[in-house]
mmCIF file of C-alpha atoms in Angstrom:
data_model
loop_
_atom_site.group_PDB
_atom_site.id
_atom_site.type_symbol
_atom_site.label_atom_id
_atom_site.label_comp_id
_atom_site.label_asym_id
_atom_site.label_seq_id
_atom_site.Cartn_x
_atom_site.Cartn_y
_atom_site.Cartn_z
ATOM 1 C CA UNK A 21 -95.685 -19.983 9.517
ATOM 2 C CA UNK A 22 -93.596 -16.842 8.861
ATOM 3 C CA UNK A 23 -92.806 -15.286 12.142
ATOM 4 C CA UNK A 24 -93.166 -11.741 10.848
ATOM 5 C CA UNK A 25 -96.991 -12.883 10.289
ATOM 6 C CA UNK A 26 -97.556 -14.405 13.446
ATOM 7 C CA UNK A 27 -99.933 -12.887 15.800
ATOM 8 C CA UNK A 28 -99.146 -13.413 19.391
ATOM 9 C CA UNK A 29 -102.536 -12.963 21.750
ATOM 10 C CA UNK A 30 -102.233 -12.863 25.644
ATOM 11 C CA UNK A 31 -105.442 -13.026 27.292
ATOM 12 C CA UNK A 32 -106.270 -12.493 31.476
ATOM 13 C CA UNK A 33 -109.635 -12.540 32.644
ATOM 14 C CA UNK A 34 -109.638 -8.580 32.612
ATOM 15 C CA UNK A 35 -107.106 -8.081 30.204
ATOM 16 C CA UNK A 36 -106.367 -9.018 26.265
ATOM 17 C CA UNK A 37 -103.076 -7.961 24.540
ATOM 18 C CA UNK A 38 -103.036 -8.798 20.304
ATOM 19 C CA UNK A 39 -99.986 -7.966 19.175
ATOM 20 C CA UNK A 40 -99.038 -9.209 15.296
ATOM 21 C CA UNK A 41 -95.277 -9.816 15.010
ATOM 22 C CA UNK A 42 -95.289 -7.704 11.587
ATOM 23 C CA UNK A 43 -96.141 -4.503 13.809
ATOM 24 C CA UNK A 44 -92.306 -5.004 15.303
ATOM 25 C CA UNK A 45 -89.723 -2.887 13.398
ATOM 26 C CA UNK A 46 -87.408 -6.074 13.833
ATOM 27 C CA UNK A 47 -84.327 -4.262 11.462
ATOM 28 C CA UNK A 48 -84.370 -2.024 14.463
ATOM 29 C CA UNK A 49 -84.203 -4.949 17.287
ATOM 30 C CA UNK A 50 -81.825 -6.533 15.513
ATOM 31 C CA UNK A 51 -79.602 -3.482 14.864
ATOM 32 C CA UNK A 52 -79.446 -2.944 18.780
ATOM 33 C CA UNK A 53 -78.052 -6.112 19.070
ATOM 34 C CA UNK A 54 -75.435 -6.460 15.939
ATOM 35 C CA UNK A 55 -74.994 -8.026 12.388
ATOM 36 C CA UNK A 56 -74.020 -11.090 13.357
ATOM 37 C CA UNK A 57 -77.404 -11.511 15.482
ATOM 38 C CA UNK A 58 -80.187 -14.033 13.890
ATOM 39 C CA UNK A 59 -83.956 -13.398 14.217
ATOM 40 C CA UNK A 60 -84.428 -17.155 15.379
ATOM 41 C CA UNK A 61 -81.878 -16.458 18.319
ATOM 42 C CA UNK A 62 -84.136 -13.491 19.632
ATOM 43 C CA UNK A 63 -86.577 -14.287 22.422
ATOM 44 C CA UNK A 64 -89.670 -12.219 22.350
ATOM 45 C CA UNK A 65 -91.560 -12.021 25.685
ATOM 46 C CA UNK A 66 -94.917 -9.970 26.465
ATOM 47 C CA UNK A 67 -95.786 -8.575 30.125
ATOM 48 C CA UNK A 68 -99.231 -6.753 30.899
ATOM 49 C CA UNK A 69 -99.155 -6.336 34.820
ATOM 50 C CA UNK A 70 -101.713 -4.372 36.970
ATOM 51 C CA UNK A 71 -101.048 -1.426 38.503
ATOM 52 C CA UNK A 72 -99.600 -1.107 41.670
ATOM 53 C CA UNK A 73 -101.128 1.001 44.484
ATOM 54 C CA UNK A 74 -98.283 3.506 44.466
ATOM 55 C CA UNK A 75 -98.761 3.655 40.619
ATOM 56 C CA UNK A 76 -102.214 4.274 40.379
ATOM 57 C CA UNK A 77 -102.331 6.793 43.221
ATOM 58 C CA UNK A 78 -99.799 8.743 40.980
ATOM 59 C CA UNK A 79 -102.500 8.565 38.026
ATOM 60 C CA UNK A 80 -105.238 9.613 40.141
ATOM 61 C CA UNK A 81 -103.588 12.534 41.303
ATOM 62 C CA UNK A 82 -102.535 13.103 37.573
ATOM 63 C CA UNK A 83 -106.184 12.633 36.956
ATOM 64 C CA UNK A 84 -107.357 14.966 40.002
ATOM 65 C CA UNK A 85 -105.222 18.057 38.114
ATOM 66 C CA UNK A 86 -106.132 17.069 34.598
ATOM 67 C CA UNK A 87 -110.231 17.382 35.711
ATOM 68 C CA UNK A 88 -110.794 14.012 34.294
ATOM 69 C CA UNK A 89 -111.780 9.965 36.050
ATOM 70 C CA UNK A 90 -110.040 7.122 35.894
ATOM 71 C CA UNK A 91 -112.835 4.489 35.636
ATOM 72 C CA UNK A 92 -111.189 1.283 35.058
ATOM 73 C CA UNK A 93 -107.754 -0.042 36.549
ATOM 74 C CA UNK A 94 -104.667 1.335 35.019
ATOM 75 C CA UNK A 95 -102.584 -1.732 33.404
ATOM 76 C CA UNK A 96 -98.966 -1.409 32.098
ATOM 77 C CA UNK A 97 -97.820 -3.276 28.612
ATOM 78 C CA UNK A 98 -94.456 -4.076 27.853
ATOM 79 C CA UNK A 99 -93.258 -5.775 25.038
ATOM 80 C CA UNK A 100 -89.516 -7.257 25.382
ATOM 81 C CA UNK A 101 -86.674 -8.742 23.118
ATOM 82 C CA UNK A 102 -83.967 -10.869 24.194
ATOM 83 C CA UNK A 103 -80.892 -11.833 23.384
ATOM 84 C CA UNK A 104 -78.545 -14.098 26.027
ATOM 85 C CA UNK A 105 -78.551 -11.343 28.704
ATOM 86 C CA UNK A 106 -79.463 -8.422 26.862
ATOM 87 C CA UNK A 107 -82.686 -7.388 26.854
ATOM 88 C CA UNK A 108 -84.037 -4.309 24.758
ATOM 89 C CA UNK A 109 -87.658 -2.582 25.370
ATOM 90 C CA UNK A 110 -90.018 -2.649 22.254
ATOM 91 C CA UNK A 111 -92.355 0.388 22.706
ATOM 92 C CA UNK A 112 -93.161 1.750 19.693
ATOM 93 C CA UNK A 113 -94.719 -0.158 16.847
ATOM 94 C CA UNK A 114 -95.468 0.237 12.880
ATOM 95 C CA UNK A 115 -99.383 0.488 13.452
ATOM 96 C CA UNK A 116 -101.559 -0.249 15.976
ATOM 97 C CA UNK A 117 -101.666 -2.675 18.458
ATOM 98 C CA UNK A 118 -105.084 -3.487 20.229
ATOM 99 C CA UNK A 119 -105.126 -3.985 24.099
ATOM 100 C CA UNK A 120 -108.705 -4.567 25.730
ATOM 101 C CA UNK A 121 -109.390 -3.780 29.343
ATOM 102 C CA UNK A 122 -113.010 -4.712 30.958
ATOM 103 C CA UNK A 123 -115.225 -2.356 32.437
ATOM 104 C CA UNK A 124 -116.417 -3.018 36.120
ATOM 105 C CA UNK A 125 -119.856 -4.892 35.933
ATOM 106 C CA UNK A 126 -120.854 -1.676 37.913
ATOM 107 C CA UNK A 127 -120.014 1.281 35.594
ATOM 108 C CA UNK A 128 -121.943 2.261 32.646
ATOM 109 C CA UNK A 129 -120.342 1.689 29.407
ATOM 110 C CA UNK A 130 -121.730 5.058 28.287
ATOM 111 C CA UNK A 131 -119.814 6.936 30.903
ATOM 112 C CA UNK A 132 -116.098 6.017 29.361
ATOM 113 C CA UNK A 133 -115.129 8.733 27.081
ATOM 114 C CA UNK A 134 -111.812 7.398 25.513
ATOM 115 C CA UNK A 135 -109.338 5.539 27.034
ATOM 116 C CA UNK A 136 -105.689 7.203 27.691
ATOM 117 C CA UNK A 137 -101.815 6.472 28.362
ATOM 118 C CA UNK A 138 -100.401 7.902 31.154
ATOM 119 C CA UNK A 139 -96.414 8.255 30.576
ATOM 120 C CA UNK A 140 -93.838 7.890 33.503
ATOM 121 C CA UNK A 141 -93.203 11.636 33.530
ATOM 122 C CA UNK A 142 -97.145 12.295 34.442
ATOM 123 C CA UNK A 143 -98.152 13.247 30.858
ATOM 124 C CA UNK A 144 -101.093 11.704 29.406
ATOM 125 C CA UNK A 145 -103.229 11.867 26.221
ATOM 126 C CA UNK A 146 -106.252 10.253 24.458
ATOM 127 C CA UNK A 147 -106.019 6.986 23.065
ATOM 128 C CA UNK A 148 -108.302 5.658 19.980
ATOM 129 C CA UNK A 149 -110.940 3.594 22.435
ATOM 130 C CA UNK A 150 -114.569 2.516 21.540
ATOM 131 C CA UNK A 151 -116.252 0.214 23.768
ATOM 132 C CA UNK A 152 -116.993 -3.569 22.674
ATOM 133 C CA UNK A 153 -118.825 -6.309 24.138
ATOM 134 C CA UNK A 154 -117.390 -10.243 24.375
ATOM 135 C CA UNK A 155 -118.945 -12.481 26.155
ATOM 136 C CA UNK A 156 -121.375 -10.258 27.460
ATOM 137 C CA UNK A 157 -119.188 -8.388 28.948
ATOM 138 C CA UNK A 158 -117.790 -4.674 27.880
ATOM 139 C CA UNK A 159 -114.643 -3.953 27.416
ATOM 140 C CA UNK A 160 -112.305 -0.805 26.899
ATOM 141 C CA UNK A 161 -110.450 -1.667 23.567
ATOM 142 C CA UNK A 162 -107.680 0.671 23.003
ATOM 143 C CA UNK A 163 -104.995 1.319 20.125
ATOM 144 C CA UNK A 164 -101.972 2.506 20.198
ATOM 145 C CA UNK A 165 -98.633 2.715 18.654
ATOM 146 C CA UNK A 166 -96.792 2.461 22.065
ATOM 147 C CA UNK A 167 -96.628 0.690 25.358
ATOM 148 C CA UNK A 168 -97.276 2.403 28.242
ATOM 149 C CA UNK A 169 -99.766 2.638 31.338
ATOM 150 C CA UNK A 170 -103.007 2.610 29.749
ATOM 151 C CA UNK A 171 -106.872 3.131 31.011
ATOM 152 C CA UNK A 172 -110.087 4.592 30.482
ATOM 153 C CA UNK A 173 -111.549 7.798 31.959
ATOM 154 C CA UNK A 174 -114.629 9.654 32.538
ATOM 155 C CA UNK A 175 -113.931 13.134 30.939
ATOM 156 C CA UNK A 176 -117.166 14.749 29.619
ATOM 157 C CA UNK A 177 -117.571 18.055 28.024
ATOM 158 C CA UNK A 178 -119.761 21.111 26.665
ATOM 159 C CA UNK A 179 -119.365 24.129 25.286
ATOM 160 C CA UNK A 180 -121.531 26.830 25.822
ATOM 161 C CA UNK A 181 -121.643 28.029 22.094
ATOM 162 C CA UNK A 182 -122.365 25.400 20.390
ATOM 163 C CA UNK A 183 -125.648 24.318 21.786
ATOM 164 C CA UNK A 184 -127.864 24.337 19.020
ATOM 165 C CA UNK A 185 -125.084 23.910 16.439
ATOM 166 C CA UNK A 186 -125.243 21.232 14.107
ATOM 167 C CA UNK A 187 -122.193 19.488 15.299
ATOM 168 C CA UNK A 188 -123.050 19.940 18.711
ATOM 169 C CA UNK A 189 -122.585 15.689 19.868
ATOM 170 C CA UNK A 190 -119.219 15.181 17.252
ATOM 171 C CA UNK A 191 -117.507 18.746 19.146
ATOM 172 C CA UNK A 192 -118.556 17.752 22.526
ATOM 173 C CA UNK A 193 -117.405 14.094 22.007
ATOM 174 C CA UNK A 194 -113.981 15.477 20.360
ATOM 175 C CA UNK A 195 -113.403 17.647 23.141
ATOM 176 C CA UNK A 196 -114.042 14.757 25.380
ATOM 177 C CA UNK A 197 -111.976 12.237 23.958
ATOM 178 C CA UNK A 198 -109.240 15.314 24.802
ATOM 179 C CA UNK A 199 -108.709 15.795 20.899
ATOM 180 C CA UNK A 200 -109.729 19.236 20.713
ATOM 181 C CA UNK A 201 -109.774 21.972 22.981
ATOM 182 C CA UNK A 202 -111.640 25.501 23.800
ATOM 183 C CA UNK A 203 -110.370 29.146 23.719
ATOM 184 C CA UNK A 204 -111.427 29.778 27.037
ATOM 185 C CA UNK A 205 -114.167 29.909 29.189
ATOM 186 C CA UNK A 206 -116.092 26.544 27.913
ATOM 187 C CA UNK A 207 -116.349 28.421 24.630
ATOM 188 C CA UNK A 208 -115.591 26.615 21.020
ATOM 189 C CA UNK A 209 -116.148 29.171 18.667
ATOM 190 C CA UNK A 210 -117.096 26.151 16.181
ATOM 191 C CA UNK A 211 -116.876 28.626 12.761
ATOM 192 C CA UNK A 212 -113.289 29.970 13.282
ATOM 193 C CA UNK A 213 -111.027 29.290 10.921
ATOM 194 C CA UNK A 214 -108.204 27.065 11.483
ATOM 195 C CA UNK A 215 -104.615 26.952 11.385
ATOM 196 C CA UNK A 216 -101.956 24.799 9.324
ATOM 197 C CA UNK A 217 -100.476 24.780 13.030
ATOM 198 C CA UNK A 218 -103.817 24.058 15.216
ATOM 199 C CA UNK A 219 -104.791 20.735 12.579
ATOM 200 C CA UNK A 220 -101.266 19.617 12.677
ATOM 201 C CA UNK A 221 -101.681 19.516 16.752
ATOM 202 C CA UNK A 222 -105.624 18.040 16.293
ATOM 203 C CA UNK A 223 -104.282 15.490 14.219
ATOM 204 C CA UNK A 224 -101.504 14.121 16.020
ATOM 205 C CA UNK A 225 -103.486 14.055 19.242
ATOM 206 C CA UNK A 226 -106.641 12.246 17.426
ATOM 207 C CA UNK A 227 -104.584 9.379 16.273
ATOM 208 C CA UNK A 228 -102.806 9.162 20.154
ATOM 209 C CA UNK A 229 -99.107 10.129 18.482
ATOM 210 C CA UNK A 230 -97.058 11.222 21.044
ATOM 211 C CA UNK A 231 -95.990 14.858 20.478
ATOM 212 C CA UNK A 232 -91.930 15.513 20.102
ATOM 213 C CA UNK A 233 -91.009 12.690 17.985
ATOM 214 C CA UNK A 234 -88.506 13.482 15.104
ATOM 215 C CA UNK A 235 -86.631 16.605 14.079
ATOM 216 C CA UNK A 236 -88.288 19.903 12.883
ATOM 217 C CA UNK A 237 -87.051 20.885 9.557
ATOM 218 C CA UNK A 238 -88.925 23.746 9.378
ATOM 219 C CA UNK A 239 -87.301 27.114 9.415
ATOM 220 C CA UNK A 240 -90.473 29.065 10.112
ATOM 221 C CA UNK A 241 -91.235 26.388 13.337
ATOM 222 C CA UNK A 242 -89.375 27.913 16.500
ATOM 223 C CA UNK A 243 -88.354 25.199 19.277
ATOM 224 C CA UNK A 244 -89.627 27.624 21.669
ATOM 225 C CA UNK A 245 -93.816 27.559 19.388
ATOM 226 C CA UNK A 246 -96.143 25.951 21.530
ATOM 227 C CA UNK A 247 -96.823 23.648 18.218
ATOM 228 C CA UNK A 248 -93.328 22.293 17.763
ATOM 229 C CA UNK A 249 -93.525 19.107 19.314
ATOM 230 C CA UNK A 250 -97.080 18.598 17.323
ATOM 231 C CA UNK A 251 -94.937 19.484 13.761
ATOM 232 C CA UNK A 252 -92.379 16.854 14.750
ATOM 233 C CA UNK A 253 -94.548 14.419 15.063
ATOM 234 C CA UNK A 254 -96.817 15.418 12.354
ATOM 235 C CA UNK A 255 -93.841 15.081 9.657
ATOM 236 C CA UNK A 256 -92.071 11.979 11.936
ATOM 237 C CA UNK A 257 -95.301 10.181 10.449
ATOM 238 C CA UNK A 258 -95.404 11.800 7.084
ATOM 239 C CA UNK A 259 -98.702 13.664 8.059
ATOM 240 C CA UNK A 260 -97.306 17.085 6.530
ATOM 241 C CA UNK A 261 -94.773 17.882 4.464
ATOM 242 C CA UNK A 262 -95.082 21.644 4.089
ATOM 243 C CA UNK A 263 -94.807 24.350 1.159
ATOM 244 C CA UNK A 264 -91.389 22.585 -0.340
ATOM 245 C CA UNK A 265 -89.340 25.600 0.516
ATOM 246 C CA UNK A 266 -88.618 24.813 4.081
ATOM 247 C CA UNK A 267 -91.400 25.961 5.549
ATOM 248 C CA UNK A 268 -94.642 25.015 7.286
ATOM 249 C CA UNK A 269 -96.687 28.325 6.990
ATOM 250 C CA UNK A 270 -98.151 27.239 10.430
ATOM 251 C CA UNK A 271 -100.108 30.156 10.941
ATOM 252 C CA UNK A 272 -101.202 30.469 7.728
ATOM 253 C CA UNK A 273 -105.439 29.293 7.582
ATOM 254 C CA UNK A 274 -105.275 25.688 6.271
ATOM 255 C CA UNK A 275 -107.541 25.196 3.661
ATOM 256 C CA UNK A 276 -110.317 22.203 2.855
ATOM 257 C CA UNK A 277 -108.230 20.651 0.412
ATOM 258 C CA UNK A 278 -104.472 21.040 2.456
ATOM 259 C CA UNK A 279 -106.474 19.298 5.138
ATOM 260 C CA UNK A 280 -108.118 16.439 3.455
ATOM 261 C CA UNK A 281 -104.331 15.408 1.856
ATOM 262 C CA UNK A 282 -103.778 15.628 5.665
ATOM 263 C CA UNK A 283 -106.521 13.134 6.368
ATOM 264 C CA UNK A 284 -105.605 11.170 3.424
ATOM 265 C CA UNK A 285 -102.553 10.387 4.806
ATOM 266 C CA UNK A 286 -103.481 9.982 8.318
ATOM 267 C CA UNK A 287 -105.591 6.868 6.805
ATOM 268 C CA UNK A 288 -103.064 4.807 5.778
ATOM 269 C CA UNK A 289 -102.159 4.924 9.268
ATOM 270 C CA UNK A 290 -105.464 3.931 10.871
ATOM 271 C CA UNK A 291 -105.628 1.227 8.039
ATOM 272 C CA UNK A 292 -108.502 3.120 6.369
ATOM 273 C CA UNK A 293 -108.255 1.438 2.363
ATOM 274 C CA UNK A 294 -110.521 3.340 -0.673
ATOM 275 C CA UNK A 295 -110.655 0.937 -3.966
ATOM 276 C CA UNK A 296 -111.650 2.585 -6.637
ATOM 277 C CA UNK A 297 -112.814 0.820 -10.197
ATOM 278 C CA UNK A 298 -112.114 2.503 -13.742
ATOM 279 C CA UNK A 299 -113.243 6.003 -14.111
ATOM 280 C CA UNK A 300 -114.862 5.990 -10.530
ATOM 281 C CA UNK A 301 -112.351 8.759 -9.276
ATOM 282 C CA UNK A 302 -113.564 11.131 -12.130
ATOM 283 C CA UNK A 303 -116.781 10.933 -11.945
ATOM 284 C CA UNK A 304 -117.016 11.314 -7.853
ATOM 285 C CA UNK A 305 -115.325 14.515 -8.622
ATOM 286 C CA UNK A 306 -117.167 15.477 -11.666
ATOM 287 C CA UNK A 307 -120.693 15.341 -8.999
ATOM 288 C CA UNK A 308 -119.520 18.461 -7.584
ATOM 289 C CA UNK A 309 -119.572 22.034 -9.585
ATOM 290 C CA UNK A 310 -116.213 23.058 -7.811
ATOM 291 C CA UNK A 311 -114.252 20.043 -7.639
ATOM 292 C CA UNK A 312 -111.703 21.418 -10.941
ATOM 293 C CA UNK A 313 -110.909 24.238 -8.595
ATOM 294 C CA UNK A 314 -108.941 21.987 -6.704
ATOM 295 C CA UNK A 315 -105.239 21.605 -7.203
ATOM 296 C CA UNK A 316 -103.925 18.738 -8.993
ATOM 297 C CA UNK A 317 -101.769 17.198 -5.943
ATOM 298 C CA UNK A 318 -105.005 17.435 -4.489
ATOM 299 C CA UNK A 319 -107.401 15.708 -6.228
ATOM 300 C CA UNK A 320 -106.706 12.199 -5.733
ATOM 301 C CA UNK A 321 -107.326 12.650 -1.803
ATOM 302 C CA UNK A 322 -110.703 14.500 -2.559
ATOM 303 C CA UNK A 323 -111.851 11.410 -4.477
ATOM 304 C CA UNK A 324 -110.545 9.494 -1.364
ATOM 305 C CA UNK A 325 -112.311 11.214 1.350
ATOM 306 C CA UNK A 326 -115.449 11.612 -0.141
ATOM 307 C CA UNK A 327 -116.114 7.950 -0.971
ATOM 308 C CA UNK A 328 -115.102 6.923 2.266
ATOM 309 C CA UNK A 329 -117.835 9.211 3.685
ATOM 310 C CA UNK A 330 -114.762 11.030 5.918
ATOM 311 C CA UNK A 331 -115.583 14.369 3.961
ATOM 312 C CA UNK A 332 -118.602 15.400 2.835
ATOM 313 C CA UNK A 333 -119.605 18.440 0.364
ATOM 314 C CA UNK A 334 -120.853 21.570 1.724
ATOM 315 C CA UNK A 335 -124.790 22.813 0.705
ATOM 316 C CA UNK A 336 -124.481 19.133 -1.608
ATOM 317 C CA UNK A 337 -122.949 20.502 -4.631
ATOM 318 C CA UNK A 338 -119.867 22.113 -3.397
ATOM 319 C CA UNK A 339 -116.192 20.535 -2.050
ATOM 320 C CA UNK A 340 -115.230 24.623 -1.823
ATOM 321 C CA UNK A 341 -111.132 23.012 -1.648
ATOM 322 C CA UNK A 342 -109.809 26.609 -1.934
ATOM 323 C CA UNK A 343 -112.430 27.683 1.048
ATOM 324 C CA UNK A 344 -110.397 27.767 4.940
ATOM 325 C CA UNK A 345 -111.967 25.067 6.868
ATOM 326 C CA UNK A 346 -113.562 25.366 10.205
ATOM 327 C CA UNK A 347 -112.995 24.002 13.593
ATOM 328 C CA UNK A 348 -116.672 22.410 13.272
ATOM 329 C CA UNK A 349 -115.765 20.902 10.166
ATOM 330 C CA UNK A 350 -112.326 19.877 12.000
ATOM 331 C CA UNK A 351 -113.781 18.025 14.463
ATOM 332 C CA UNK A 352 -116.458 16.605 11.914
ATOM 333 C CA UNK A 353 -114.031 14.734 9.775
ATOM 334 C CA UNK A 354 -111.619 13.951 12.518
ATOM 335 C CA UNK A 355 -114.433 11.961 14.409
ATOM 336 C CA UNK A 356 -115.432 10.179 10.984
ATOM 337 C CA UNK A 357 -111.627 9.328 10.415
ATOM 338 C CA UNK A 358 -111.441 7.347 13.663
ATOM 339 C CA UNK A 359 -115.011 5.854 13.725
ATOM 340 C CA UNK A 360 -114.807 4.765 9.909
ATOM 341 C CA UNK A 361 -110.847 3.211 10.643
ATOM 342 C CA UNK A 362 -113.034 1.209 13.407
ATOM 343 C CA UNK A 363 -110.656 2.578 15.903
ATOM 344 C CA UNK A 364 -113.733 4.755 18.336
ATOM 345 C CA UNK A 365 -117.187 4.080 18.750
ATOM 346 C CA UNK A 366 -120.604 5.685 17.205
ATOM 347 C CA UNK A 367 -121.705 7.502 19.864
ATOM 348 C CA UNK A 368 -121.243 11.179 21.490
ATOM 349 C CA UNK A 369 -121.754 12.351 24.701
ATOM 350 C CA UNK A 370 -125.337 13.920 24.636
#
């Protein structure tokens, strides 16, 4: 078999690592090591160790500042290739790689709310995580696009002003998974209008990119914006692209349509496929009264998001793609994006 579509599995008692060889950028391994280097010659070596106590002590305290649990125990993945005495370390991957950690028979699956990575530097984020059962057992599975320290946490949330709002369980279980936030004061003011700048930053943190990878080539992004590292990231991963003048209007309201080409493109990230037969485009687009006042680059990702049930209409006969969308509506297709890519679970904390 092809090594590029091998898939190598490590499996613990606790722990399972599935890592498929196509997921390494090998140009890039080999490039560290030279032209003259063969694939065949390069040894490829996987390493998933526990914790130690000095280690997780640091994430607990991380934990103890950040408000949030650590519920299961941390675990650190490494992937490694070598070559005679040089080794290089393989952390970031072309999609992602699934890592499954089991619960303690004694906690209650219901009480993880995503599972995280906790960098050296004490930085952390959400992970994609949804909760699985093998062998009667549950486990944590978590994807990511790096290797890390990884585990799951306890990290629930509510927000006063949303309580009978019709998103209430997909806002608190976004702001639990850590993917969006508040404006102060446990307050989500779920219909404000959004900014190019604020879904750029939801976006990257819903798929678990790390922020500050790539170059800004913005000239109307500032190193010094608080959304910088997000934009980096964003266009690192060809999430965003911009106006095609140089700049990235990021406090400019993003719009339904801008947004769904956003979520378009994160799909083909989480693996998310749309087929579509003869004519099918077309007429999805022709069941909604305002779906020609979308524009044309548009169009295709409309089609796209609405049969995958991501996006749905608004009042059943309207797409409104020129309307500014709303940080309910944020969170709404964000949470569909990752359940539908099979990447969280179908469930929100109550």
């Amino acid at each position: 078999m092809d090594v590029l579509q091998a898939v190598v599995e490590v499996k613990t008692p606790n722990v399972t690592y599935i890592l498929p060889t196509q997921q390494i950028n090998i140009d890039n391994v080999l490039e560290s090591y030279g032209s003259n280097v063969k694939l065949k010659d390069i040894k490829l070596s996987i390493e998933i160790t526990k914790a130690s106590e000095q280690d997780t002590q640091f994430m607990k305290d991380i934990a103890n500042k950040g408000n949030f649990t650590i519920i299961v125990q941390p675990y650190s993945f490494s992937v490694k290739a070598t070559y005679r005495e040089d080794t290089v370390d393989i952390s970031r991957f072309n999609s992602y790689v699934e890592r499954t950690i089991a619960l303690p028979e004694d906690v209650n699956p219901s009480k993880i709310t995503t599972g995280i990575v906790i960098e050296p530097d004490g930085t952390f984020r959400h992970m994609p995580t949804r909760i699985t059962v093998i062998g009667g057992k549950y486990y944590a599975k978590i994807n990511s696009l790096t290797n890390s320290n990884y585990t799951a946490i306890w990290n629930p949330k509510k927000f006063k002003d949303i309580e009978n709002h019709w998103a209430k369980k997909t806002i608190n279980d976004m702001g639990s998974r850590m993917i969006i936030s508040g404006v102060g004061d446990d307050m989500f003011e779920p219909k404000r209008e959004i900014t190019r700048a604020e879904f750029a930053a939801i976006l990257v943190r819903a798929l678990g990119l790390k922020p500050g990878i790539g170059n800004n080539s913005f000239s109307d992004v500032a190193g010094t914006d608080w959304y910088c590292d997000y934009v980096k990231t964003a266009t690192k991963y060809n999430l965003i692209t911009g106006y095609g003048n140089g700049k990235f209007g990021p406090m400019d309201n993003i719009t339904r349509e801008q947004a769904i080409v956003m979520i378009t493109r994160a799909m083909s990230m989480t693996g998310l496929k749309v087929e579509f037969t003869d004519g099918e485009k077309e007429n999805i687009l022709k069941a909604f009264k305002d779906a020609n006042e979308s524009a044309d680059y548009a169009k295709e990702s409309l089609a796209v998001c609405i049969k995958s049930g991501v996006v749905c209409s608004r009042d059943g006969e309207l797409v409104a793609p020129k309307d500014n969308i709303s940080r309910a509506e944020v969170a709404t297709i964000v949470q569909r994006l990752l359940q539908k890519s099979n990447l969280i679970h179908w469930c929100s904390i109550k």
